[in-house]
Short mmCIF file of C-alpha atoms in Angstrom, two decimals:
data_model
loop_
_atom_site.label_atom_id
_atom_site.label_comp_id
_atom_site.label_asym_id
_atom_site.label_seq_id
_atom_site.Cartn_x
_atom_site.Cartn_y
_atom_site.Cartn_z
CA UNK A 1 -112.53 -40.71 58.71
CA UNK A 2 -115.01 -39.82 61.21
CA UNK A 3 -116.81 -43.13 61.12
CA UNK A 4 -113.19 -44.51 61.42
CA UNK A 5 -112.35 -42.79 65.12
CA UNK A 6 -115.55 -43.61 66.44
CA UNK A 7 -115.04 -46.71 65.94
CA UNK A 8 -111.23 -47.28 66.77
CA UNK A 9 -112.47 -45.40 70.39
CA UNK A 10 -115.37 -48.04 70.67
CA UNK A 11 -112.98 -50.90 70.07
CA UNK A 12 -110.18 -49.83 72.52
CA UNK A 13 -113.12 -49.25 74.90
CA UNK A 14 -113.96 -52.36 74.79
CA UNK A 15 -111.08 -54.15 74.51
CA UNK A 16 -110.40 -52.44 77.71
CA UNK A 17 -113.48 -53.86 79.55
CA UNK A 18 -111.87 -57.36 77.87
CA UNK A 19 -115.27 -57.70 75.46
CA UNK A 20 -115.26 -59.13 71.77
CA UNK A 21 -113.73 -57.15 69.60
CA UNK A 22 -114.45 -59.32 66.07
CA UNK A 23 -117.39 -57.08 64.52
CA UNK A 24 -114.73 -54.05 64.90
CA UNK A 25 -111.41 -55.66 63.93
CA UNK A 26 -113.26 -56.65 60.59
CA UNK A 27 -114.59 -52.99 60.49
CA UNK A 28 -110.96 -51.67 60.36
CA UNK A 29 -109.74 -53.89 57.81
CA UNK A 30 -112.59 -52.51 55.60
CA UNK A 31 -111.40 -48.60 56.55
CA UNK A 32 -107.86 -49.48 55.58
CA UNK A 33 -109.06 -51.08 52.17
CA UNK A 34 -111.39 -47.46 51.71
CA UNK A 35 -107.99 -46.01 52.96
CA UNK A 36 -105.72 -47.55 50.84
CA UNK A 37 -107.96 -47.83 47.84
CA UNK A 38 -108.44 -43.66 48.37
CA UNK A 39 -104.81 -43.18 48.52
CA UNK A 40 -104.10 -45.86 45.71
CA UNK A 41 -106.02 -43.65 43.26
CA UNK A 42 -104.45 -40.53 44.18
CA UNK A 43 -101.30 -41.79 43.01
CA UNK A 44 -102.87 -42.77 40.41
CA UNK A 45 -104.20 -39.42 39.03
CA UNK A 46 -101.19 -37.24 40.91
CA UNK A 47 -98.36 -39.79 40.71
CA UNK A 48 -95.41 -39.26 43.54
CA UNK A 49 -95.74 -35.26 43.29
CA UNK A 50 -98.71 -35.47 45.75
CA UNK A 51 -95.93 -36.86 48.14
CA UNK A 52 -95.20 -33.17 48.62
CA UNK A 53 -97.59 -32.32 50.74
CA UNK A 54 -97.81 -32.78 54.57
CA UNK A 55 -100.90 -34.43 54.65
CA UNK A 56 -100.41 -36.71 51.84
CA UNK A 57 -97.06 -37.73 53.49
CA UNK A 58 -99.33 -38.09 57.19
CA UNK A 59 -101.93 -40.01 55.24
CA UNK A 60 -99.46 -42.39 53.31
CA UNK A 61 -97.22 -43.25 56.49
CA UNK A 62 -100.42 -43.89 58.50
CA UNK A 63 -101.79 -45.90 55.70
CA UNK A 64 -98.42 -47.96 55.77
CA UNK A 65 -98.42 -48.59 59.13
CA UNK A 66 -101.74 -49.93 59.15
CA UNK A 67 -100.66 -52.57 56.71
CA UNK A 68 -97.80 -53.51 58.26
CA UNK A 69 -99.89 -54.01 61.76
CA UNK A 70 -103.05 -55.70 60.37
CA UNK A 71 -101.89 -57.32 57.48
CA UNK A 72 -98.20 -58.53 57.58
CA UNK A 73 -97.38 -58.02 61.47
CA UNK A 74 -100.87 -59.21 63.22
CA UNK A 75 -100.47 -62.68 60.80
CA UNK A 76 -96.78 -63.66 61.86
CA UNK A 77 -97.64 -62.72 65.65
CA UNK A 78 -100.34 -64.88 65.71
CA UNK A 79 -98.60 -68.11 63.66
CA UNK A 80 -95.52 -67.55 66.70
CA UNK A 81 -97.91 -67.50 69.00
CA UNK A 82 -97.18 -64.06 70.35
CA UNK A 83 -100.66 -62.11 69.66
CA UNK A 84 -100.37 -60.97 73.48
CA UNK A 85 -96.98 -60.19 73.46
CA UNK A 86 -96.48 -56.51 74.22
CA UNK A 87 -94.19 -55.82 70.74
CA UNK A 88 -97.22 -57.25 69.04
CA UNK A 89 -99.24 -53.68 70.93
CA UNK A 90 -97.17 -51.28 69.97
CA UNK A 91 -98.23 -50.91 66.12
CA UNK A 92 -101.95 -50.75 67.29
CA UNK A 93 -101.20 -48.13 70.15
CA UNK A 94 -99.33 -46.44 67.25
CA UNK A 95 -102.83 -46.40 65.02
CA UNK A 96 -104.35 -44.05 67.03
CA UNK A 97 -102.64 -41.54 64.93
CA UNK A 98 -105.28 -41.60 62.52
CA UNK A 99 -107.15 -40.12 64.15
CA UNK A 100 -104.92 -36.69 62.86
CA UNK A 101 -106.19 -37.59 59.73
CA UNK A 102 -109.45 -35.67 61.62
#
């Protein structure tokens, strides 16, 4: 999780200072495959009842928002053309809540 902010910081650092951001983008897809293999097995071992808690809840709705942005929303943006478009932003801006996860 850690290893996760620091690197979500570096990236919107420099995608701020309009640098190349490849080497990290492919770095987050491989914390939300930890993430989602982590949470995956939880539900595994736990089943639904680990829904219960708070965290679990935080964790799952973060995890789901990641796919949606990297994996389902970031592909259809980019076919359309719209990568820049500032509805295409707004899941990534909303990522930054993993950092709670801290």
């Amino acid at each position: 999780i850690l290893a996760n902010t620091i690197c979500l910081g570096i990236s919107i650092d420099v995608e701020l200072r309009k640098g190349n951001t490849s080497v990290l983008e492919i770095l987050e897809h491989i914390f939300l495959v930890i993430f989602t293999l982590e949470f995956s097995l939880i539900m595994f071992v736990q089943g639904f009842i680990c829904l219960r808690s708070g965290w679990m809840m935080l964790d799952f709705m973060i995890i789901l928002g990641g796919i949606l942005s990297q994996w389902v929303l970031a592909p259809i943006m980019s076919v359309l053309g719209l990568e820049r478009h500032f509805l295409a932003q707004i899941p990534q801006q909303l990522l930054i809540f993993r950092m709670l996860r801290l």
